[in-house]
């Protein structure tokens, strides 16, 4: 079976990024995963153990101080070395800033083509292909590489990791030339937003727009999200107005979501917002303007004042929860 | 300081964007505009020039003949000159080929900084700027929420998956900016008039030593299908009962 190299990302907290299990699962579908971790010497034991729990059969650790001092340099050197040792058919990374830079640089360095923003991957009789969502889900395309090793970024998340394994571990010391890499002078972890589900994998997403009018009022949307156990989204206008951090932006230039239920509050439904949520199974909107474009795609539309409806909704949901429905 | 800004012409996101039956961007189906994020990249460069008139800005694009419109707009906004990398052989170029063409155009032009958008609205791959940096052998800083140039170096706040990082690198470097970068200015009448006299260098594959491009070896689209358009469902006007009607709907659909 062919080897599939997986780029392992470490979060600002020092733990594995939440996309790791999903990447290993996709790699398992394509072949035999080799998890590649660049880390400063002596810091990898716990991470290797975690990778085993996520089902990595093989872990390749490249020890280099540049893994944490410079952007991408350690990861790219580690992946390039793993490509030499494991002769993979594909390299998989998440579509985070780190994943994109690693894949971009690795493809340019090794002269191999990219398959970007895969929402699914397949190995059809030895040919690796990726499925992509184009123009906000208006089109679905399949692509492959003409020749060479597929360098892939993966846009989806949420699938469970494969069964735990006791990985084979190979550790090397790697000399990394970081002269052409940016130096990290400080790292600020974003405050983890309570226990809300992450947007890309949330079953329900509640989003607020400019109609909320202020950061204080935006709390109405946050409360609704929490009573529904939903992820919290927003329009770009709400982000630009500072109601909520950019990481919550849904749309063309934000996150794409495809939940069972998308609830848009005070959002007009501009085409660029729809590009991030129009593949949701069910769409509900609350907007006072009966001609708002969001209503062209809603399964259940409510024309009305959100400041009247949200508090009623909130107390009805609480009453329901209290009654144990 | 000499700054290159990578401009990309894309189908207008306000339009109904289409793919051809072969799964490529259908350039005829919608209005073509300079991608908003590449205009923010230009704005980032223009603010350097506002502060220091000696800054020279070159707008660079790889794209078909029609992409000159995007370059003209960049010139009317304040770029000093433009470079158009255009060749029939570039049609259907994937991210790596695009980066090779751009890097080839940038090589030898002595840029201190190359500024790009973090991802385009038609492709969203977000890898080209890092590829260009790799091919030029210089640092990459991106996606940056903010960038500052101090003499021989650049610093910035990078948006990562779970927070931000403060970065620094020596120039020359490639950076990419996010939507947090300032919104682009509108061209002024004077700018539009002077843009017509500003130089646009046109380079083809041969002059870029890129005549050996084989798009079939790269990323190839194998199939493409259109999702059926969504249709509008029930719409109610709140008469005081909207909240309970919504709860009834959600529970009937097993969503709560
Ligand atoms: C290149 C590009 C990329 C973009 N990317 C994105 C993106 O990723 N995501 C995104 O969201 N946008 C994006 N946009 C912006 C997009 O065009 C819209 O400007 C934005 O989505 C509008 O946000 P909004 O619906 O919150 O605000 P508005 O359009 O101002 O709508 C506010 C809505 O709230 C309603 N409202 C007001 N008060 C009340 C009330 N009391 N009760 C009920 N309803 C009320 C109004 O009727 C109105 O419909 C992009 C634009 C461009 C050009």
Coordinates of C-alpha atoms and ligand atoms in Angstrom, one line a residue:
Chain A
X1 CA 0.0 0.0 0.0
X2 CA 1.2 3.5 -0.7
X3 CA 2.3 5.9 2.0
X4 CA 0.5 9.1 2.6
X5 CA 2.3 11.8 4.5
X6 CA 0.3 13.9 6.9
X7 CA 1.5 17.2 8.2
X8 CA 1.0 17.4 11.9
X9 CA 0.2 20.9 13.3
X10 CA 0.7 21.9 16.9
X11 CA -1.6 24.6 18.4
X12 CA -0.5 27.6 20.3
X13 CA -1.4 25.6 23.5
X14 CA 1.2 22.9 22.6
X15 CA -1.5 20.3 21.8
X16 CA -2.3 18.8 18.4
X17 CA -4.6 20.9 16.3
X18 CA -8.2 19.6 16.2
X19 CA -7.9 18.8 12.4
X20 CA -5.2 16.1 13.0
X21 CA -7.6 13.2 13.5
X22 CA -9.6 14.0 10.4
X23 CA -6.4 14.3 8.3
X24 CA -5.3 10.8 9.5
X25 CA -8.7 9.4 8.7
X26 CA -8.6 10.8 5.1
X27 CA -5.0 9.5 4.8
X28 CA -6.1 6.0 5.9
X29 CA -8.6 6.0 3.0
X30 CA -5.9 6.8 0.6
X31 CA -3.1 4.5 1.9
X32 CA -0.8 4.1 4.8
X33 CA -0.6 7.3 6.9
X34 CA 2.8 8.6 8.0
X35 CA 2.4 11.5 10.5
X36 CA 5.2 14.0 10.2
X37 CA 5.9 16.2 13.2
X38 CA 8.6 18.9 13.3
X39 CA 9.3 19.7 17.0
X40 CA 12.2 21.0 19.1
X41 CA 14.3 18.2 20.6
X42 CA 12.8 16.5 23.6
X43 CA 9.3 17.9 23.2
X44 CA 7.6 15.3 21.1
X45 CA 6.8 12.3 23.5
X46 CA 3.4 13.5 24.5
X47 CA 2.5 14.5 20.9
X48 CA 3.5 11.1 19.6
X49 CA 1.3 9.5 22.2
X50 CA -1.6 11.6 21.2
X51 CA -0.9 10.8 17.5
X52 CA -1.1 7.1 18.5
X53 CA -4.5 7.7 20.1
X54 CA -5.6 9.3 16.8
X55 CA -4.6 6.1 14.9
X56 CA -1.3 7.1 13.3
X57 CA 0.5 3.8 12.5
X58 CA 3.8 5.6 11.8
X59 CA 5.2 8.8 13.2
X60 CA 8.2 10.6 11.8
X61 CA 9.6 13.2 14.1
X62 CA 12.1 15.7 12.9
X63 CA 13.7 17.5 15.8
X64 CA 14.7 21.1 15.1
X65 CA 14.4 24.3 17.1
X66 CA 13.0 26.1 14.0
X67 CA 9.8 24.2 14.5
X68 CA 8.7 26.9 17.0
X69 CA 11.0 29.8 16.2
X70 CA 10.2 30.2 12.5
X71 CA 7.1 30.0 10.4
X72 CA 6.8 26.8 8.3
X73 CA 10.6 26.2 7.8
X74 CA 10.7 23.2 10.2
X75 CA 7.5 21.6 8.8
X76 CA 8.6 22.0 5.2
X77 CA 12.1 20.5 5.8
X78 CA 10.5 17.7 7.8
X79 CA 8.0 16.9 5.1
X80 CA 10.7 17.1 2.4
X81 CA 12.8 14.6 4.3
X82 CA 9.8 12.3 4.9
X83 CA 9.1 12.4 1.2
X84 CA 12.6 11.0 0.6
X85 CA 12.3 8.3 3.2
X86 CA 8.7 7.2 2.7
X87 CA 8.2 7.9 -1.1
X88 CA 4.5 8.9 -0.5
X89 CA 1.8 9.2 -3.1
X90 CA 0.4 12.3 -1.5
X91 CA 1.0 14.8 1.2
X92 CA -2.0 16.0 3.3
X93 CA -2.2 19.2 5.3
X94 CA -5.1 21.2 6.8
X95 CA -6.0 24.5 5.0
X96 CA -4.9 26.6 8.0
X97 CA -2.3 29.3 7.4
X98 CA 0.4 26.8 8.6
X99 CA -0.9 24.0 6.3
X100 CA -1.1 26.3 3.3
X101 CA 2.4 27.7 3.7
X102 CA 3.8 24.2 4.3
X103 CA 2.1 22.8 1.2
X104 CA 2.8 25.8 -1.0
X105 CA 6.5 25.9 -0.1
X106 CA 6.8 22.1 -0.4
X107 CA 5.2 22.0 -3.8
X108 CA 7.4 24.8 -5.1
X109 CA 10.5 23.2 -3.5
X110 CA 9.9 19.7 -4.8
X111 CA 8.1 20.6 -8.1
X112 CA 4.9 18.7 -7.4
X113 CA 1.4 19.8 -8.1
X114 CA -1.2 20.9 -5.6
X115 CA -4.8 19.8 -4.9
X116 CA -6.3 22.5 -2.8
X117 CA -9.3 22.8 -0.4
X118 CA -10.4 19.2 -0.7
X119 CA -13.7 18.5 1.0
X120 CA -13.2 14.8 0.2
X121 CA -10.5 12.5 -1.1
X122 CA -10.5 9.3 -3.0
X123 CA -8.1 6.7 -4.3
X124 CA -9.7 5.3 -7.4
X125 CA -7.5 2.5 -8.8
X126 CA -4.4 4.1 -7.7
X127 CA -5.3 7.6 -8.8
X128 CA -5.7 10.1 -6.0
X129 CA -8.5 12.6 -6.5
X130 CA -10.0 15.4 -4.5
X131 CA -13.5 16.9 -4.4
X132 CA -13.8 20.6 -4.1
X133 CA -16.7 23.0 -3.4
X134 CA -16.5 25.9 -5.9
X135 CA -18.2 29.3 -5.7
X136 CA -19.7 28.6 -2.2
X137 CA -21.0 25.2 -3.1
X138 CA -22.7 26.3 -6.4
X139 CA -20.4 23.7 -8.1
X140 CA -18.7 20.5 -7.0
X141 CA -15.6 19.5 -8.9
X142 CA -13.2 16.6 -8.9
X143 CA -9.6 17.0 -9.6
X144 CA -6.4 15.0 -9.8
X145 CA -2.7 15.6 -10.7
X146 CA -1.4 14.9 -14.1
X147 CA 1.9 13.5 -12.7
X148 CA 3.9 13.6 -9.6
X149 CA 3.0 13.5 -5.9
X150 CA -0.3 15.2 -4.9
X151 CA 0.3 18.1 -2.4
X152 CA -3.1 18.5 -0.8
X153 CA -4.8 21.0 1.6
X154 CA -8.0 19.7 3.2
X155 CA -10.9 22.1 3.9
X156 CA -13.3 19.7 5.7
X157 CA -13.1 18.6 9.3
X158 CA -15.1 16.7 11.9
X159 CA -14.8 13.1 10.8
X160 CA -13.6 11.0 13.7
X161 CA -10.0 9.7 13.8
X162 CA -9.1 6.1 13.0
X163 CA -8.8 3.5 15.8
X164 CA -5.9 4.1 18.1
X165 CA -2.6 2.5 17.2
X166 CA 0.8 1.9 18.8
X167 CA 2.8 3.8 16.3
X168 CA 6.2 3.0 14.9
X169 CA 8.2 6.1 15.7
X170 CA 11.3 7.3 13.8
X171 CA 13.1 10.3 15.3
X172 CA 15.8 12.2 13.5
X173 CA 17.7 15.5 14.1
X174 CA 17.2 17.9 11.2
X175 CA 19.4 20.8 10.3
X176 CA 17.0 23.4 8.9
X177 CA 18.1 26.5 6.9
X178 CA 15.8 29.2 8.2
X179 CA 17.4 32.2 6.5
X180 CA 14.4 32.5 4.2
X181 CA 11.8 32.2 6.9
X182 CA 10.0 34.7 9.0
X183 CA 10.9 34.6 12.7
X184 CA 8.1 34.3 15.3
X185 CA 8.6 36.9 18.0
X186 CA 5.4 36.3 20.0
X187 CA 2.4 34.0 20.0
X188 CA -1.1 34.9 21.3
X189 CA -3.6 32.1 21.6
X190 CA -7.1 33.3 21.0
X191 CA -9.2 32.9 24.1
X192 CA -11.0 29.6 23.5
X193 CA -14.6 30.6 23.1
X194 CA -16.3 28.5 25.8
X195 CA -17.5 25.0 24.8
X196 CA -19.2 26.1 21.6
X197 CA -18.8 23.7 18.8
X198 CA -16.3 24.6 16.1
X199 CA -18.0 26.2 13.1
X200 CA -17.0 23.9 10.3
X201 CA -18.3 20.8 12.1
X202 CA -21.2 22.3 14.1
X203 CA -24.7 20.6 13.6
X204 CA -26.4 24.0 14.2
X205 CA -25.0 27.4 13.4
X206 CA -26.6 30.6 14.6
X207 CA -25.3 33.7 12.9
X208 CA -25.8 37.4 13.5
X209 CA -25.4 40.4 11.2
X210 CA -25.4 44.2 11.2
X211 CA -29.1 44.1 12.2
X212 CA -27.9 43.4 15.8
X213 CA -26.7 47.0 15.9
X214 CA -24.1 46.7 18.6
X215 CA -21.6 44.4 20.4
X216 CA -23.9 44.4 23.4
X217 CA -26.9 43.4 21.4
X218 CA -24.9 40.6 19.7
X219 CA -25.1 38.8 23.1
X220 CA -28.7 37.9 22.1
X221 CA -27.3 35.8 19.2
X222 CA -24.6 34.3 21.5
X223 CA -27.3 33.3 24.0
X224 CA -29.4 31.7 21.3
X225 CA -26.4 29.8 20.0
X226 CA -25.7 28.5 23.5
X227 CA -29.3 27.4 24.2
X228 CA -29.2 25.4 20.9
X229 CA -25.7 24.0 21.4
X230 CA -24.8 25.8 18.2
X231 CA -21.7 27.3 16.7
X232 CA -21.6 31.1 16.5
X233 CA -21.3 32.7 13.1
X234 CA -21.5 36.3 11.8
X235 CA -21.7 38.3 8.6
X236 CA -18.7 40.3 7.5
X237 CA -20.6 43.5 8.4
X238 CA -20.9 42.3 12.0
X239 CA -17.2 41.4 12.1
X240 CA -16.2 44.8 10.5
X241 CA -18.4 46.6 13.1
X242 CA -16.5 44.7 15.9
X243 CA -19.4 42.8 17.3
X244 CA -17.5 39.5 17.1
X245 CA -14.0 38.4 16.1
X246 CA -13.2 37.6 12.5
X247 CA -12.8 33.9 13.2
X248 CA -16.6 33.8 13.3
X249 CA -17.2 35.2 9.8
X250 CA -19.2 33.0 7.5
X251 CA -19.1 33.5 3.8
X252 CA -17.0 33.9 0.6
X253 CA -14.0 35.2 2.5
X254 CA -14.8 33.5 5.8
X255 CA -15.6 30.0 6.9
X256 CA -17.9 27.7 4.9
X257 CA -20.4 25.8 6.9
X258 CA -22.8 23.1 6.0
X259 CA -24.8 22.3 9.1
X260 CA -28.2 20.6 9.6
X261 CA -29.6 24.0 10.6
X262 CA -28.4 27.6 9.8
X263 CA -30.2 30.3 11.6
X264 CA -29.5 33.8 10.2
X265 CA -30.5 36.8 12.4
X266 CA -30.4 40.4 11.1
X267 CA -28.4 39.3 8.0
X268 CA -29.5 40.5 4.6
X269 CA -28.1 37.5 2.7
X270 CA -25.7 39.1 0.3
X271 CA -24.4 36.7 -2.3
X272 CA -21.0 36.6 -0.5
X273 CA -22.6 35.6 2.8
X274 CA -24.6 32.9 1.0
X275 CA -21.4 31.5 -0.5
X276 CA -20.5 30.3 3.0
X277 CA -23.8 28.8 4.1
X278 CA -26.1 27.9 1.2
X279 CA -25.3 24.2 1.4
X280 CA -26.9 23.9 4.9
X281 CA -29.6 21.3 5.1
X282 CA -32.2 23.8 6.5
X283 CA -32.0 27.6 6.6
X284 CA -34.0 29.8 8.8
X285 CA -33.8 33.6 8.9
X286 CA -35.2 36.4 11.0
X287 CA -35.2 39.8 9.2
X288 CA -37.5 42.8 9.4
X289 CA -37.2 43.4 5.6
X290 CA -39.5 41.1 3.7
X291 CA -37.5 41.6 0.5
X292 CA -34.1 40.7 2.1
X293 CA -32.3 38.3 -0.3
X294 CA -31.8 35.8 2.5
X295 CA -35.5 34.8 2.1
X296 CA -34.8 33.5 -1.4
X297 CA -33.0 30.5 0.1
X298 CA -34.7 30.0 3.5
X299 CA -36.8 27.0 4.3
X300 CA -38.5 28.9 7.1
X301 CA -38.4 32.7 7.0
X302 CA -39.6 35.1 9.6
X303 CA -40.3 38.7 8.8
X304 CA -40.2 40.6 12.0
X305 CA -38.1 42.5 14.6
X306 CA -35.3 40.4 16.0
X307 CA -35.4 42.4 19.2
X308 CA -38.9 41.1 19.8
X309 CA -38.5 37.6 18.5
X310 CA -35.1 36.6 20.0
X311 CA -36.1 37.1 23.7
X312 CA -39.4 35.2 23.1
X313 CA -37.4 32.4 21.4
X314 CA -34.9 32.3 24.2
X315 CA -37.6 32.0 27.0
X316 CA -39.5 29.4 24.9
X317 CA -36.3 27.3 24.5
X318 CA -35.6 27.7 28.2
X319 CA -39.1 26.6 29.2
X320 CA -38.8 23.6 26.9
X321 CA -35.4 22.6 28.4
X322 CA -37.0 23.1 31.9
X323 CA -39.9 20.8 30.9
X324 CA -37.3 18.2 29.7
X325 CA -38.8 18.1 26.2
Chain B
X1 CA 11.6 51.0 -1.5
X2 CA 10.3 49.1 -4.4
X3 CA 7.0 47.2 -3.9
X4 CA 5.4 44.7 -6.3
X5 CA 1.7 44.1 -5.7
X6 CA 0.1 40.9 -7.1
X7 CA -3.2 41.8 -8.6
X8 CA -5.7 39.1 -9.7
X9 CA -8.7 39.6 -11.9
X10 CA -11.6 37.4 -10.9
X11 CA -15.3 37.0 -11.7
X12 CA -17.2 39.6 -9.7
X13 CA -18.6 38.0 -6.5
X14 CA -21.7 40.1 -6.9
X15 CA -22.5 38.3 -10.2
X16 CA -23.8 34.8 -10.9
X17 CA -20.4 33.1 -11.3
X18 CA -20.1 30.1 -13.5
X19 CA -17.7 27.3 -14.5
X20 CA -17.2 26.1 -18.0
X21 CA -18.3 22.5 -18.8
X22 CA -14.6 21.6 -18.4
X23 CA -14.7 22.9 -14.8
X24 CA -12.6 26.1 -15.4
X25 CA -13.6 29.7 -14.5
X26 CA -16.0 30.9 -17.1
X27 CA -14.6 34.4 -17.8
X28 CA -17.4 35.3 -20.1
X29 CA -20.2 34.6 -17.7
X30 CA -19.8 37.4 -15.3
X31 CA -18.2 40.8 -14.9
X32 CA -14.4 40.7 -14.3
X33 CA -13.0 42.8 -11.5
X34 CA -9.7 43.1 -9.6
X35 CA -10.2 40.8 -6.6
X36 CA -11.1 42.9 -3.6
X37 CA -8.3 41.4 -1.5
X38 CA -5.6 42.3 -4.1
X39 CA -6.9 45.9 -4.0
X40 CA -6.4 45.8 -0.2
X41 CA -2.8 44.6 -0.9
X42 CA -2.4 47.6 -3.2
X43 CA -3.9 49.9 -0.5
X44 CA -1.2 48.6 1.9
X45 CA 1.4 49.5 -0.6
X46 CA -0.1 52.9 -1.4
X47 CA -0.1 53.9 2.3
X48 CA 3.7 53.3 2.2
X49 CA 3.9 55.7 -0.7
X50 CA 1.6 58.2 1.0
X51 CA 4.2 58.4 3.8
X52 CA 7.3 58.3 1.5
X53 CA 7.0 59.6 -2.0
X54 CA 10.2 57.7 -3.0
X55 CA 8.3 54.4 -2.7
X56 CA 7.8 52.8 -6.2
X57 CA 4.8 50.5 -6.8
X58 CA 4.5 48.0 -9.6
X59 CA 1.2 46.2 -10.1
X60 CA 1.8 42.7 -11.4
X61 CA -0.7 40.2 -12.8
X62 CA -0.7 36.9 -14.7
X63 CA -3.9 36.7 -16.7
X64 CA -5.5 37.0 -20.1
X65 CA -5.5 40.1 -22.2
X66 CA -8.6 41.4 -20.4
X67 CA -6.6 41.6 -17.2
X68 CA -5.2 44.9 -18.4
X69 CA -8.4 46.4 -17.0
X70 CA -7.4 45.4 -13.5
X71 CA -3.9 46.8 -14.0
X72 CA -5.3 50.1 -15.4
X73 CA -7.4 50.4 -12.2
X74 CA -4.3 49.7 -10.1
X75 CA -2.5 52.5 -12.0
X76 CA -5.4 54.9 -11.6
X77 CA -5.4 54.2 -7.8
X78 CA -1.7 55.2 -7.7
X79 CA 0.6 52.3 -8.8
X80 CA 3.6 53.7 -10.8
X81 CA 3.8 51.0 -13.5
X82 CA 2.4 47.6 -14.3
X83 CA 3.7 44.2 -15.5
X84 CA 1.3 41.9 -17.4
X85 CA 2.3 38.3 -17.7
X86 CA 0.2 37.0 -20.6
X87 CA 0.4 34.0 -22.9
X88 CA -2.1 31.6 -24.3
X89 CA 0.0 28.8 -22.7
X90 CA -0.9 30.3 -19.3
X91 CA -4.6 29.5 -19.7
X92 CA -5.5 26.8 -17.3
X93 CA -2.4 27.2 -15.2
X94 CA -2.6 25.7 -11.7
X95 CA -1.3 27.4 -8.5
X96 CA 2.3 26.1 -8.9
X97 CA 2.5 27.2 -12.6
X98 CA 1.0 30.6 -11.7
X99 CA 3.6 31.0 -8.9
X100 CA 6.4 30.0 -11.3
X101 CA 5.3 32.6 -13.9
X102 CA 4.9 35.3 -11.2
X103 CA 8.3 34.5 -9.7
X104 CA 9.9 34.6 -13.1
X105 CA 8.4 38.0 -13.8
X106 CA 9.6 39.3 -10.4
X107 CA 13.1 37.9 -10.7
X108 CA 15.8 40.5 -11.3
X109 CA 13.4 43.4 -10.8
X110 CA 15.0 44.2 -7.3
X111 CA 11.8 44.3 -5.3
X112 CA 12.1 44.9 -1.6
X113 CA 8.6 43.7 -0.9
X114 CA 5.9 41.7 -2.8
X115 CA 2.4 42.1 -1.4
X116 CA -0.4 39.7 -2.3
X117 CA -3.9 39.0 -1.0
X118 CA -4.2 35.9 1.3
X119 CA -6.6 34.0 -1.0
X120 CA -8.6 34.8 -4.1
X121 CA -12.4 34.7 -4.2
X122 CA -12.5 32.4 -7.3
X123 CA -9.9 29.9 -6.2
X124 CA -9.5 30.2 -2.4
X125 CA -6.4 28.0 -2.4
X126 CA -4.3 30.6 -0.6
X127 CA -0.9 29.0 -1.5
X128 CA 0.4 31.2 -4.3
X129 CA 2.1 33.9 -2.2
X130 CA 4.0 31.3 -0.2
X131 CA 5.0 29.5 -3.4
X132 CA 6.3 32.7 -4.9
X133 CA 8.4 33.3 -1.7
X134 CA 9.8 29.8 -1.9
X135 CA 10.7 30.2 -5.6
X136 CA 12.4 33.6 -4.9
X137 CA 14.2 32.2 -1.8
X138 CA 12.8 34.9 0.5
X139 CA 10.8 34.9 3.8
X140 CA 7.0 34.8 3.6
X141 CA 4.8 36.5 6.1
X142 CA 1.1 35.8 5.9
X143 CA -1.7 36.0 6.2
X144 CA -1.1 39.3 8.0
X145 CA -3.8 41.4 9.7
X146 CA -1.3 44.3 9.8
X147 CA 2.1 45.0 8.3
X148 CA 4.8 47.6 9.2
X149 CA 8.0 48.3 7.3
X150 CA 10.9 49.5 9.3
X151 CA 14.0 50.1 7.2
X152 CA 15.4 46.8 6.2
X153 CA 12.7 44.6 7.8
X154 CA 9.0 44.0 7.9
X155 CA 6.9 43.1 11.0
X156 CA 3.3 42.0 11.1
X157 CA 0.6 40.2 12.9
X158 CA -0.1 36.8 11.4
X159 CA -3.6 35.3 11.7
X160 CA -3.1 31.6 12.6
X161 CA -5.7 28.9 13.1
X162 CA -5.9 29.5 16.9
X163 CA -4.7 33.0 17.5
X164 CA -2.1 35.4 16.2
X165 CA 1.7 35.5 15.9
X166 CA 4.0 38.5 15.8
X167 CA 6.5 38.0 12.9
X168 CA 9.6 39.7 11.7
X169 CA 11.8 39.2 8.6
X170 CA 14.5 40.9 6.7
X171 CA 13.6 42.4 3.3
X172 CA 13.2 41.3 0.6
X173 CA 10.2 39.4 1.6
X174 CA 6.7 38.3 0.3
X175 CA 3.7 39.2 2.5
X176 CA 0.0 38.5 2.1
X177 CA -2.7 40.5 3.7
X178 CA -6.2 39.5 5.1
X179 CA -9.5 41.4 5.0
X180 CA -8.3 43.2 8.1
X181 CA -6.1 45.3 5.8
X182 CA -7.5 48.7 5.0
X183 CA -10.2 49.0 2.4
X184 CA -8.9 50.2 -1.0
X185 CA -9.3 53.9 -2.0
X186 CA -11.3 54.8 -5.1
X187 CA -9.4 56.1 -8.1
X188 CA -9.6 59.9 -8.4
X189 CA -10.2 61.7 -11.7
X190 CA -6.6 62.8 -12.0
X191 CA -5.4 59.3 -11.3
X192 CA -7.6 57.9 -14.1
X193 CA -6.2 60.5 -16.5
X194 CA -2.5 59.9 -15.6
X195 CA -3.0 56.1 -15.5
X196 CA -3.2 56.2 -19.3
X197 CA 0.3 57.4 -19.6
X198 CA 1.9 55.0 -17.1
X199 CA 4.0 52.1 -18.5
X200 CA 2.6 48.5 -18.7
X201 CA 5.3 46.0 -19.5
X202 CA 4.0 42.9 -21.3
X203 CA 5.8 39.6 -20.9
X204 CA 5.0 36.3 -22.7
X205 CA 6.1 32.8 -21.8
X206 CA 9.2 32.9 -24.0
X207 CA 10.5 36.1 -22.4
X208 CA 9.8 34.6 -19.0
X209 CA 11.7 31.4 -19.9
X210 CA 8.5 29.6 -19.2
X211 CA 7.8 28.2 -22.6
X212 CA 8.0 24.6 -21.3
X213 CA 4.7 24.8 -19.3
X214 CA 2.8 21.5 -19.4
X215 CA -0.6 22.2 -17.7
X216 CA -1.6 18.6 -18.2
X217 CA 1.1 17.6 -15.6
X218 CA -0.4 19.8 -13.0
X219 CA -3.8 19.9 -11.2
X220 CA -6.4 18.9 -13.7
X221 CA -10.2 19.1 -13.3
X222 CA -11.8 15.7 -14.0
X223 CA -15.4 16.4 -13.4
X224 CA -17.7 19.3 -12.5
X225 CA -21.4 19.5 -11.6
X226 CA -23.7 22.3 -10.6
X227 CA -25.8 22.1 -7.5
X228 CA -29.5 22.7 -8.0
X229 CA -30.4 26.2 -6.9
X230 CA -32.2 26.5 -3.6
X231 CA -35.8 27.5 -3.6
X232 CA -37.6 29.6 -1.0
X233 CA -39.8 27.8 1.4
X234 CA -42.4 29.1 3.9
X235 CA -42.3 32.7 5.0
X236 CA -44.3 34.1 7.9
X237 CA -44.8 37.6 9.2
X238 CA -44.5 37.9 12.9
X239 CA -47.8 38.5 14.5
X240 CA -46.5 37.8 18.0
X241 CA -46.3 34.0 17.6
X242 CA -43.2 33.7 15.4
X243 CA -41.1 32.3 18.2
X244 CA -43.5 29.5 18.9
X245 CA -44.1 28.8 15.2
X246 CA -40.3 28.5 14.7
X247 CA -40.0 26.1 17.6
X248 CA -42.8 24.0 16.2
X249 CA -41.0 24.0 12.8
X250 CA -37.6 23.0 14.3
X251 CA -39.1 20.2 16.4
X252 CA -41.1 18.9 13.5
X253 CA -37.9 18.8 11.5
X254 CA -36.1 17.1 14.4
X255 CA -33.6 20.0 14.5
X256 CA -34.1 20.5 18.3
Ligands
LIG1 C1 -15.1 40.2 -2.0 C2 -16.2 40.3 -1.0 C3 -16.2 39.3 0.0 C4 -17.2 39.3 1.0 N1 -17.1 38.2 1.9 C5 -18.1 38.2 2.8 C6 -18.2 37.1 3.7 O1 -17.4 36.2 3.8 N2 -19.3 37.1 4.6 C7 -20.2 38.0 4.6 O2 -21.2 37.9 5.5 N3 -20.2 39.1 3.8 C8 -19.1 39.2 2.9 N4 -19.1 40.3 2.1 C9 -20.0 41.4 2.4 C10 -21.4 41.3 1.8 O3 -21.4 41.8 0.5 C11 -22.3 42.1 2.7 O4 -21.9 43.4 2.8 C12 -22.5 41.6 4.2 O5 -22.7 40.2 4.1 C13 -23.7 42.3 4.8 O6 -23.8 41.8 6.2 P1 -25.2 41.9 6.9 O7 -26.2 41.1 6.2 O8 -24.9 41.7 8.3 O9 -25.5 43.5 6.8 P2 -26.7 44.2 6.0 O10 -26.6 43.9 4.5 O11 -26.6 45.6 6.4 O12 -28.0 43.6 6.5 C14 -28.5 43.8 7.8 C15 -29.9 43.2 7.8 O13 -30.4 43.3 9.1 C16 -31.8 43.5 9.0 N5 -32.2 44.2 10.2 C17 -31.9 45.4 10.7 N6 -32.5 45.6 11.9 C18 -33.3 44.5 12.1 C19 -34.2 44.1 13.2 N7 -34.4 45.0 14.3 N8 -34.8 43.0 13.1 C20 -34.6 42.1 12.1 N9 -33.8 42.4 11.0 C21 -33.1 43.6 11.1 C22 -31.9 44.4 7.8 O14 -33.2 44.3 7.2 C23 -30.9 43.9 6.8 O15 -31.4 42.9 5.9 C24 -18.1 40.3 1.0 C25 -18.1 41.3 0.1 C26 -17.2 41.3 -0.9 C27 -17.2 42.4 -2.0

